[in-house]
Coordinates of C-alpha atoms in Angstrom, one line a residue:
M1 CA 49.2 -27.0 -7.3
A2 CA 45.8 -27.7 -9.7
E3 CA 43.0 -27.1 -7.0
V4 CA 44.6 -23.2 -6.8
K5 CA 44.8 -22.5 -10.4
A6 CA 41.6 -23.8 -10.6
S7 CA 40.0 -21.7 -8.0
V8 CA 42.0 -18.0 -9.1
I9 CA 40.7 -19.1 -13.1
C10 CA 37.1 -19.8 -11.2
G11 CA 37.6 -16.0 -9.1
V12 CA 38.7 -14.6 -12.0
L13 CA 36.4 -15.3 -14.4
A14 CA 33.1 -15.0 -11.4
A15 CA 34.9 -11.2 -11.3
F16 CA 34.9 -10.7 -15.5
L17 CA 30.8 -11.8 -15.8
S18 CA 30.1 -9.7 -12.1
S19 CA 31.6 -6.8 -14.1
A20 CA 30.1 -7.9 -17.8
V21 CA 26.6 -7.4 -16.1
L22 CA 27.3 -4.0 -13.7
A23 CA 27.6 -2.8 -17.1
F24 CA 24.8 -3.4 -18.7
V25 CA 23.9 -0.7 -15.8
E26 CA 25.1 2.2 -16.5
D27 CA 25.2 4.7 -12.8
L28 CA 23.3 8.6 -13.9
D29 CA 24.1 12.0 -12.8
E30 CA 23.2 15.4 -13.1
T31 CA 24.2 15.8 -16.7
F32 CA 22.0 13.0 -17.8
K33 CA 19.0 15.6 -17.9
D34 CA 20.6 17.5 -21.5
T35 CA 21.7 13.7 -23.2
R36 CA 18.9 11.1 -22.8
E37 CA 16.7 12.6 -24.6
N38 CA 17.8 10.7 -27.7
D39 CA 17.6 7.2 -26.4
V40 CA 14.5 5.4 -24.8
W41 CA 15.7 4.8 -21.0
L42 CA 14.1 2.2 -18.1
V43 CA 15.6 4.7 -15.4
D44 CA 15.5 2.9 -11.6
F45 CA 15.5 5.6 -9.1
Y46 CA 16.8 4.7 -5.9
A47 CA 17.9 5.7 -2.6
P48 CA 21.0 3.9 -0.9
W49 CA 19.4 3.2 2.6
C50 CA 15.6 2.2 1.4
G51 CA 15.7 -1.7 2.2
Y52 CA 13.0 -2.2 -1.3
C53 CA 16.0 -1.0 -2.9
K54 CA 18.5 -2.8 -1.9
K55 CA 16.3 -6.4 -2.8
L56 CA 15.5 -4.9 -6.7
E57 CA 19.3 -4.4 -7.0
P58 CA 20.2 -8.0 -8.4
V59 CA 16.9 -8.0 -10.7
W60 CA 18.1 -4.8 -11.9
Y61 CA 21.4 -5.7 -12.9
D62 CA 19.0 -8.7 -14.2
V63 CA 16.9 -6.6 -15.9
G64 CA 19.8 -4.7 -17.6
A65 CA 22.2 -8.2 -19.3
E66 CA 18.7 -9.4 -21.1
L67 CA 17.5 -6.4 -22.3
K68 CA 21.1 -5.8 -23.9
S69 CA 21.6 -9.7 -24.9
S70 CA 18.1 -9.4 -26.5
G71 CA 19.2 -6.0 -28.6
S72 CA 16.0 -4.0 -27.0
P73 CA 17.2 -0.6 -27.9
V74 CA 16.4 0.6 -24.0
R75 CA 19.3 1.8 -22.4
V76 CA 19.5 0.7 -18.7
G77 CA 20.4 3.3 -16.0
K78 CA 20.1 3.6 -12.2
M79 CA 20.1 7.2 -10.2
D80 CA 20.9 8.2 -6.4
A81 CA 17.9 10.0 -5.7
T82 CA 18.6 11.7 -3.2
A83 CA 21.5 12.8 -4.0
Y84 CA 20.2 14.5 -7.2
S85 CA 17.2 15.4 -5.8
G86 CA 16.0 18.1 -7.9
M87 CA 16.1 16.2 -10.9
A88 CA 14.3 12.9 -9.1
S89 CA 11.3 15.4 -8.8
E90 CA 11.2 16.5 -12.1
F91 CA 10.5 13.3 -13.1
G92 CA 7.5 13.0 -10.8
V93 CA 9.6 10.5 -8.0
R94 CA 7.5 10.6 -4.9
G95 CA 8.9 7.2 -3.4
Y96 CA 12.2 4.3 -3.7
P97 CA 12.4 3.0 -5.7
T98 CA 10.4 4.2 -8.8
I99 CA 10.9 2.4 -12.0
K100 CA 10.1 5.0 -14.9
L101 CA 10.4 4.4 -19.3
L102 CA 11.4 8.0 -20.5
K103 CA 10.8 8.0 -24.1
G104 CA 11.3 11.4 -26.0
D105 CA 8.8 14.0 -23.4
L106 CA 7.0 11.4 -22.3
A107 CA 7.8 9.5 -19.0
Y108 CA 6.0 6.3 -18.0
S109 CA 5.7 4.6 -14.5
Y110 CA 6.2 0.9 -13.5
K111 CA 3.4 -0.2 -11.2
G112 CA 3.5 -3.8 -11.8
P113 CA 5.5 -7.1 -9.6
R114 CA 9.5 -6.8 -9.7
T115 CA 10.6 -9.3 -11.2
K116 CA 12.7 -9.8 -13.8
D117 CA 10.2 -11.3 -16.6
D118 CA 7.4 -8.6 -16.1
I119 CA 9.8 -5.7 -16.0
V120 CA 11.2 -6.6 -19.6
E121 CA 7.9 -6.9 -20.8
F122 CA 6.8 -4.0 -19.5
A123 CA 10.1 -2.0 -21.2
N124 CA 9.5 -4.2 -24.2
R125 CA 5.5 -2.7 -24.7
V126 CA 6.4 0.7 -23.7
A127 CA 9.2 1.5 -25.6
G128 CA 8.3 0.3 -29.0
P129 CA 5.0 1.8 -31.0
A130 CA 1.9 2.3 -29.2
V131 CA -0.4 0.4 -31.8
R132 CA 1.5 -2.4 -33.5
A133 CA -0.2 -3.7 -37.0
L134 CA -1.2 -6.9 -37.6
P135 CA -0.9 -7.6 -41.1
S136 CA -2.1 -11.3 -41.3
K137 CA -4.4 -13.8 -40.0
Q138 CA -1.3 -15.7 -39.0
M139 CA 0.2 -13.0 -37.0
F140 CA -3.8 -12.3 -36.1
E141 CA -3.5 -15.8 -34.8
H142 CA -0.3 -15.8 -33.1
M143 CA -1.1 -12.9 -30.9
L144 CA -4.2 -14.4 -30.1
K145 CA -2.2 -17.3 -28.1
R146 CA 0.6 -15.0 -26.7
H147 CA -2.3 -12.3 -24.7
D148 CA -5.6 -13.7 -22.5
V149 CA -7.0 -10.1 -23.8
L150 CA -6.1 -8.8 -26.8
F151 CA -7.4 -5.1 -27.8
V152 CA -7.6 -4.8 -32.0
Y153 CA -8.7 -1.3 -33.3
V154 CA -10.1 -2.5 -37.4
G155 CA -11.0 -0.3 -40.2
A156 CA -9.6 2.6 -42.1
E157 CA -7.9 5.7 -41.0
S158 CA -11.2 7.9 -38.7
P159 CA -11.7 10.0 -36.1
L160 CA -12.4 6.5 -33.6
K161 CA -8.7 5.8 -34.5
E162 CA -7.4 9.1 -33.2
K163 CA -8.9 8.7 -30.2
Y164 CA -7.5 4.6 -29.8
N165 CA -4.2 6.1 -30.8
D166 CA -4.5 9.1 -27.6
A167 CA -5.9 5.8 -25.4
A168 CA -3.0 3.5 -26.2
S169 CA -0.6 6.1 -26.0
E170 CA -2.1 6.5 -22.5
L171 CA -2.7 3.2 -21.4
I172 CA 0.1 1.0 -22.9
V173 CA 1.8 0.8 -19.2
Y174 CA -1.1 -1.9 -18.8
T175 CA -1.7 -3.7 -22.8
Y176 CA -0.5 -4.4 -26.0
F177 CA -2.7 -2.3 -28.7
F178 CA -3.0 -3.9 -31.9
S179 CA -4.5 -2.8 -35.7
A180 CA -6.1 -4.5 -38.5
S181 CA -8.0 -4.7 -41.5
E182 CA -10.7 -6.6 -42.0
E183 CA -8.8 -9.4 -44.1
A184 CA -6.5 -10.1 -41.8
L185 CA -9.4 -11.1 -38.6
P186 CA -9.9 -14.7 -38.2
E187 CA -12.9 -16.6 -38.1
S188 CA -14.4 -16.6 -35.2
V189 CA -14.4 -12.5 -35.1
S190 CA -17.0 -10.8 -37.0
L191 CA -18.0 -6.8 -36.9
S192 CA -21.6 -5.6 -38.0
E193 CA -20.2 -2.3 -38.6
L194 CA -16.6 -0.6 -39.6
P195 CA -14.8 0.7 -38.4
A196 CA -14.6 -0.8 -34.5
V197 CA -12.9 -1.4 -31.8
V198 CA -12.7 -4.8 -30.0
V199 CA -11.5 -6.7 -27.4
I200 CA -11.4 -10.7 -27.2
K201 CA -11.1 -11.9 -24.9
D202 CA -12.7 -15.4 -22.6
G203 CA -13.8 -17.2 -25.9
S204 CA -15.7 -14.6 -27.4
H205 CA -15.4 -10.7 -28.6
F206 CA -16.7 -7.0 -27.5
T207 CA -16.9 -4.6 -29.4
Y208 CA -16.5 -0.6 -27.8
D209 CA -20.3 1.4 -27.7
E210 CA -19.6 5.2 -27.9
Y211 CA -23.1 5.6 -26.7
E212 CA -23.3 2.5 -23.9
D213 CA -19.8 2.8 -23.1
G214 CA -18.6 6.6 -22.9
S215 CA -14.7 6.9 -22.8
L216 CA -12.9 4.7 -24.7
S217 CA -9.8 5.1 -22.4
S218 CA -11.8 3.8 -19.4
W219 CA -14.1 1.4 -20.9
V220 CA -10.2 -0.3 -22.8
N221 CA -9.1 0.6 -18.8
K222 CA -12.2 -1.1 -17.5
E223 CA -12.0 -4.0 -20.3
R224 CA -8.6 -4.9 -20.1
F225 CA -8.9 -8.1 -17.2
Q226 CA -10.6 -11.2 -18.3
G227 CA -13.6 -11.3 -16.6
Y228 CA -12.8 -14.3 -13.7
L229 CA -9.5 -13.5 -12.3
Q230 CA -7.4 -15.2 -9.2
I231 CA -7.3 -12.8 -7.1
D232 CA -3.5 -11.7 -4.7
G233 CA -3.1 -8.0 -3.3
F234 CA -0.9 -6.7 -6.6
T235 CA -4.0 -8.0 -8.6
L236 CA -6.6 -6.3 -6.5
Y237 CA -4.9 -2.9 -5.9
E238 CA -5.0 -3.0 -10.1
L239 CA -7.9 -3.4 -9.5
G240 CA -8.4 -0.7 -8.0
E241 CA -7.6 1.7 -11.3
T242 CA -10.3 0.4 -12.8
G243 CA -13.4 1.5 -11.1
K244 CA -14.7 -1.5 -10.6
L245 CA -16.6 -3.3 -7.8
V246 CA -14.6 -6.6 -6.7
A247 CA -17.0 -9.7 -6.3
I248 CA -14.0 -12.6 -4.5
A249 CA -15.0 -15.7 -3.4
V250 CA -12.7 -16.5 -0.7
I251 CA -11.6 -20.1 -0.3
N252 CA -8.5 -22.5 0.3
E253 CA -7.0 -24.1 -2.5
K254 CA -4.9 -26.1 -0.2
D255 CA -6.8 -27.8 1.5
P256 CA -9.8 -27.3 -1.0
T257 CA -13.7 -28.4 0.0
E258 CA -16.5 -29.3 -1.7
E259 CA -18.2 -25.7 -0.8
S260 CA -15.1 -24.1 -1.5
G261 CA -15.3 -25.7 -5.1
R262 CA -19.1 -25.1 -5.3
L263 CA -18.1 -21.1 -4.9
K264 CA -16.0 -20.5 -7.2
T265 CA -17.5 -22.7 -9.4
L266 CA -20.8 -20.1 -8.6
M267 CA -18.7 -16.9 -9.1
Q268 CA -17.2 -18.5 -12.2
R269 CA -20.7 -18.5 -14.1
V270 CA -22.4 -15.0 -12.9
A271 CA -19.0 -14.0 -14.2
K272 CA -19.7 -14.8 -17.7
E273 CA -23.9 -15.9 -17.3
Y274 CA -23.8 -12.2 -16.7
R275 CA -21.6 -10.1 -18.2
E276 CA -24.3 -7.7 -19.9
Q277 CA -26.3 -6.6 -16.1
F278 CA -22.6 -6.7 -14.4
N279 CA -19.2 -6.9 -16.1
R280 CA -19.4 -2.2 -16.3
D281 CA -19.5 -2.8 -12.0
F282 CA -18.4 -5.5 -11.2
Q283 CA -14.7 -7.9 -11.7
F284 CA -15.2 -11.5 -10.2
G285 CA -13.1 -13.6 -9.2
H286 CA -11.0 -15.7 -6.0
M287 CA -9.1 -15.3 -3.3
D288 CA -7.1 -18.1 -2.2
G289 CA -7.2 -17.5 1.5
N290 CA -8.9 -14.4 3.7
D291 CA -4.8 -13.5 5.2
Y292 CA -4.5 -10.7 2.7
I293 CA -8.6 -9.5 3.2
N294 CA -8.4 -9.5 7.0
G295 CA -5.9 -6.8 7.2
L296 CA -7.9 -5.0 4.6
I297 CA -11.1 -4.9 6.6
M298 CA -10.1 -5.3 10.0
G299 CA -11.9 -8.1 10.9
E300 CA -11.9 -11.8 10.6
V301 CA -14.0 -13.6 7.1
A302 CA -14.7 -16.5 6.9
V303 CA -12.9 -19.7 4.5
P304 CA -15.2 -20.2 2.4
S305 CA -17.6 -17.1 2.0
V306 CA -17.9 -14.3 -0.9
I307 CA -17.3 -10.8 -0.2
I308 CA -17.3 -7.5 -2.1
L309 CA -14.5 -5.2 -1.9
N310 CA -14.6 -1.0 -2.8
T311 CA -11.4 -0.2 -3.0
S312 CA -12.1 3.2 -4.5
N313 CA -14.2 4.0 -0.6
E314 CA -12.5 0.9 1.6
Q315 CA -15.7 0.0 2.2
Y316 CA -16.9 -3.8 1.8
F317 CA -20.1 -5.9 1.9
L318 CA -21.4 -9.2 3.1
P319 CA -24.3 -11.3 2.2
S320 CA -27.1 -11.2 5.3
E321 CA -27.1 -15.4 4.7
P322 CA -25.1 -17.6 3.0
V323 CA -24.7 -18.0 -1.2
E324 CA -26.2 -21.1 -1.4
S325 CA -27.1 -21.1 -5.8
V326 CA -26.3 -18.3 -8.6
E327 CA -29.9 -16.8 -7.8
Q328 CA -28.8 -15.8 -4.0
L329 CA -25.5 -14.8 -5.5
V330 CA -27.2 -12.6 -8.5
Q331 CA -29.2 -11.4 -5.8
F332 CA -26.5 -10.0 -3.8
I333 CA -24.4 -8.5 -6.3
S334 CA -28.0 -6.4 -7.4
G335 CA -27.9 -5.5 -4.0
V336 CA -24.9 -4.1 -3.9
L337 CA -25.3 -2.0 -7.4
N338 CA -29.2 -0.5 -6.5
G339 CA -27.7 0.6 -2.5
S340 CA -30.0 -2.0 -0.6
A341 CA -27.0 -3.8 0.8
Q342 CA -25.8 -3.5 3.8
A343 CA -21.6 -1.3 3.2
Y344 CA -19.3 -1.7 5.9
G345 CA -15.7 -0.2 6.5
G346 CA -15.4 3.5 4.6
D347 CA -12.3 5.9 4.9
G348 CA -14.5 7.6 7.4
F349 CA -12.3 9.7 10.0
I350 CA -13.3 6.5 12.2
Q351 CA -12.5 4.3 9.9
R352 CA -9.0 5.9 10.0
V353 CA -8.1 5.8 13.4
K354 CA -8.9 2.3 13.4
R355 CA -6.8 1.6 10.5
V356 CA -3.4 3.6 12.4
A357 CA -4.6 1.7 16.1
F358 CA -4.7 -1.7 13.8
D359 CA -1.6 -1.5 12.0
A360 CA 0.1 -0.2 14.7
R361 CA -1.3 -3.7 17.0
S362 CA -0.3 -5.6 13.4
T363 CA 2.9 -4.1 13.7
I364 CA 3.7 -5.1 17.2
M365 CA 2.5 -8.5 17.2
S366 CA 5.1 -9.3 14.4
V367 CA 7.9 -8.0 15.8
F368 CA 6.9 -9.9 19.3
R369 CA 6.0 -13.2 16.9
S370 CA 9.5 -12.8 14.6
S371 CA 12.1 -12.4 17.8
P372 CA 10.1 -11.8 21.5
L373 CA 13.9 -10.7 22.8
L374 CA 14.1 -7.6 20.8
G375 CA 10.2 -7.2 21.3
C376 CA 10.1 -6.7 24.5
F377 CA 13.1 -4.3 24.1
L378 CA 11.9 -1.8 21.8
F379 CA 8.6 -1.2 23.5
G380 CA 9.2 -2.9 27.2
L381 CA 12.1 0.1 27.5
P382 CA 10.4 3.2 26.5
L383 CA 7.1 2.3 28.5
G384 CA 9.4 0.9 31.6
V385 CA 10.7 4.4 31.3
I386 CA 7.8 6.9 30.9
S387 CA 5.9 4.9 33.9
L388 CA 8.9 5.7 36.1
M389 CA 8.7 9.3 35.0
C390 CA 5.0 9.1 35.9
Y391 CA 5.8 8.1 39.4
G392 CA 9.0 10.5 40.1
I393 CA 6.0 13.0 39.0
C394 CA 3.4 12.1 40.8
T395 CA 4.8 11.1 44.3
A396 CA 6.9 14.2 43.9
E397 CA 6.6 16.4 47.4
S398 CA 6.9 20.1 47.3
D399 CA 9.3 22.0 49.5
D400 CA 7.9 25.5 48.8
G401 CA 4.0 24.0 48.8
S402 CA 3.4 26.1 52.2
D403 CA 5.1 29.0 51.3
E404 CA 3.7 29.5 48.6
R405 CA -0.2 28.6 50.4
R406 CA 1.4 32.1 52.6
E407 CA 1.8 34.5 49.9
G408 CA -1.8 34.3 48.8
L409 CA -3.3 35.5 53.0
T410 CA -3.5 39.2 54.3
D411 CA -1.7 40.2 56.8
E412 CA -3.9 39.8 59.5
E413 CA -4.7 36.1 58.3
E414 CA -1.4 35.5 59.0
D415 CA -1.7 36.4 62.2
E416 CA -4.4 34.1 63.0
E417 CA -2.1 31.6 61.4
E418 CA 0.8 32.6 63.0
E419 CA -1.6 32.3 66.6
E420 CA -2.7 29.2 66.3
E421 CA 0.2 27.6 65.8
E422 CA 1.5 29.3 68.8
E423 CA -1.3 27.8 70.6
E424 CA -1.1 24.6 69.2
Q425 CA 2.4 24.2 70.2
R426 CA 1.3 25.2 73.8
Q427 CA -1.1 22.4 73.9
A428 CA 1.2 20.3 73.0
A429 CA 3.5 21.2 75.6
E430 CA 1.5 21.2 78.3
L431 CA 0.5 18.1 77.5
E432 CA 4.4 16.3 77.5
G433 CA 4.2 17.6 81.1
P434 CA 6.8 19.1 82.4
N435 CA 10.7 18.1 82.3
D436 CA 13.7 18.0 84.1
D437 CA 15.4 20.4 81.5
D438 CA 12.7 22.8 82.7
E439 CA 13.1 22.0 86.7
E440 CA 16.9 22.5 86.5
E441 CA 16.0 25.6 84.6
D442 CA 13.5 26.4 87.2
V443 CA 15.6 25.6 90.7
G444 CA 18.9 27.8 88.4
E445 CA 16.0 31.2 88.1
K446 CA 15.7 32.3 91.5
D447 CA 14.0 34.8 92.5
P448 CA 15.4 38.1 93.0
E449 CA 13.6 37.8 96.7
V450 CA 14.8 34.8 98.0
K451 CA 18.4 35.5 96.4
K452 CA 18.3 38.4 98.9
T453 CA 17.1 36.2 102.1
D454 CA 20.1 33.9 101.3

């Protein structure tokens, strides 16, 4: 009896907790457009049939609970974009799931990993002010420990600060932006003139120069990553938005070798020692394994090896010989930069056709690897039906073939053809010889003269 009571209590408690978690995420309808303006909303636009949406659902409820418990002003909701397609289109929803933070008249799209921590961090960053103040050295030092890349405006009001605020409003979806007075700067950061925009990363700091770096937004977009990264598929997608080429050491971290370690070290040295020469055009890093790269270039990359990717046009570059030193790696990168290195791939028509064929082949192979029987049914049955149809069409005899042929003949040609057929029949009858029926018929039919004599 006690066990039954305990199970009932546990069931009631679980139901209560589940309903409490669900209450942190609001179901939105057509009235949302008129009621949202006074709040900051984090909304998941989903489709009921979408597998990725179903996978995100428990994470989304955790996001709602986390933001609610932390006292965040962000309200969390979800909307069926298929039921309210008009409203979804107004917010720029093109696929499912789409996560957007709505703040006044602005809508910020989330493009990061679909994990609770990443989504919560995005919501808190975008919901707050675009530029956050660092009033003291202690606060400055605290932020340096928390962030690998830190953008700071230093100085009083100026046209540069207005540009900085505009860049922050545009790029707050990617990183934080701070402002500080000269007195709040740590001793490790020294600036020759003010006002200035500085990025602190990789154990150093770098100052924005309007004449050399061009647009402030473009400079921030290119500098928002560390000089050297561990790269995966998602990071590579983000790097594509910077416009930089990506130099990658392809290694196997699960089974490290001396060669892998040497290539990784060479790449790190070039990223640090040749920053002034290559930073505007290249991002450096390493990738564990070659599976993702192989699918990207539709080929096979050796491990370990070096490859440079141009994500804007799907071109890639391979060194003509093994890279053994920093000088060789610098020479290879310089060749890519000046256009002398051989480019492979691209986004031309032939490459697009190859991509379609490659993706189709990859899909078929993955189906057969995961479930051979299902693969045979999905692809074998249609091929069998098509084969039978083709066989039937090719072997079918036309009943009216002779009639169609006769319709194309003139009257004289038809008479000649009939005479030829009769002649062929007579010749065939002569070759066969007389038969018994003919003899009986000859006996039965006597000449009239003979009948009269009888």
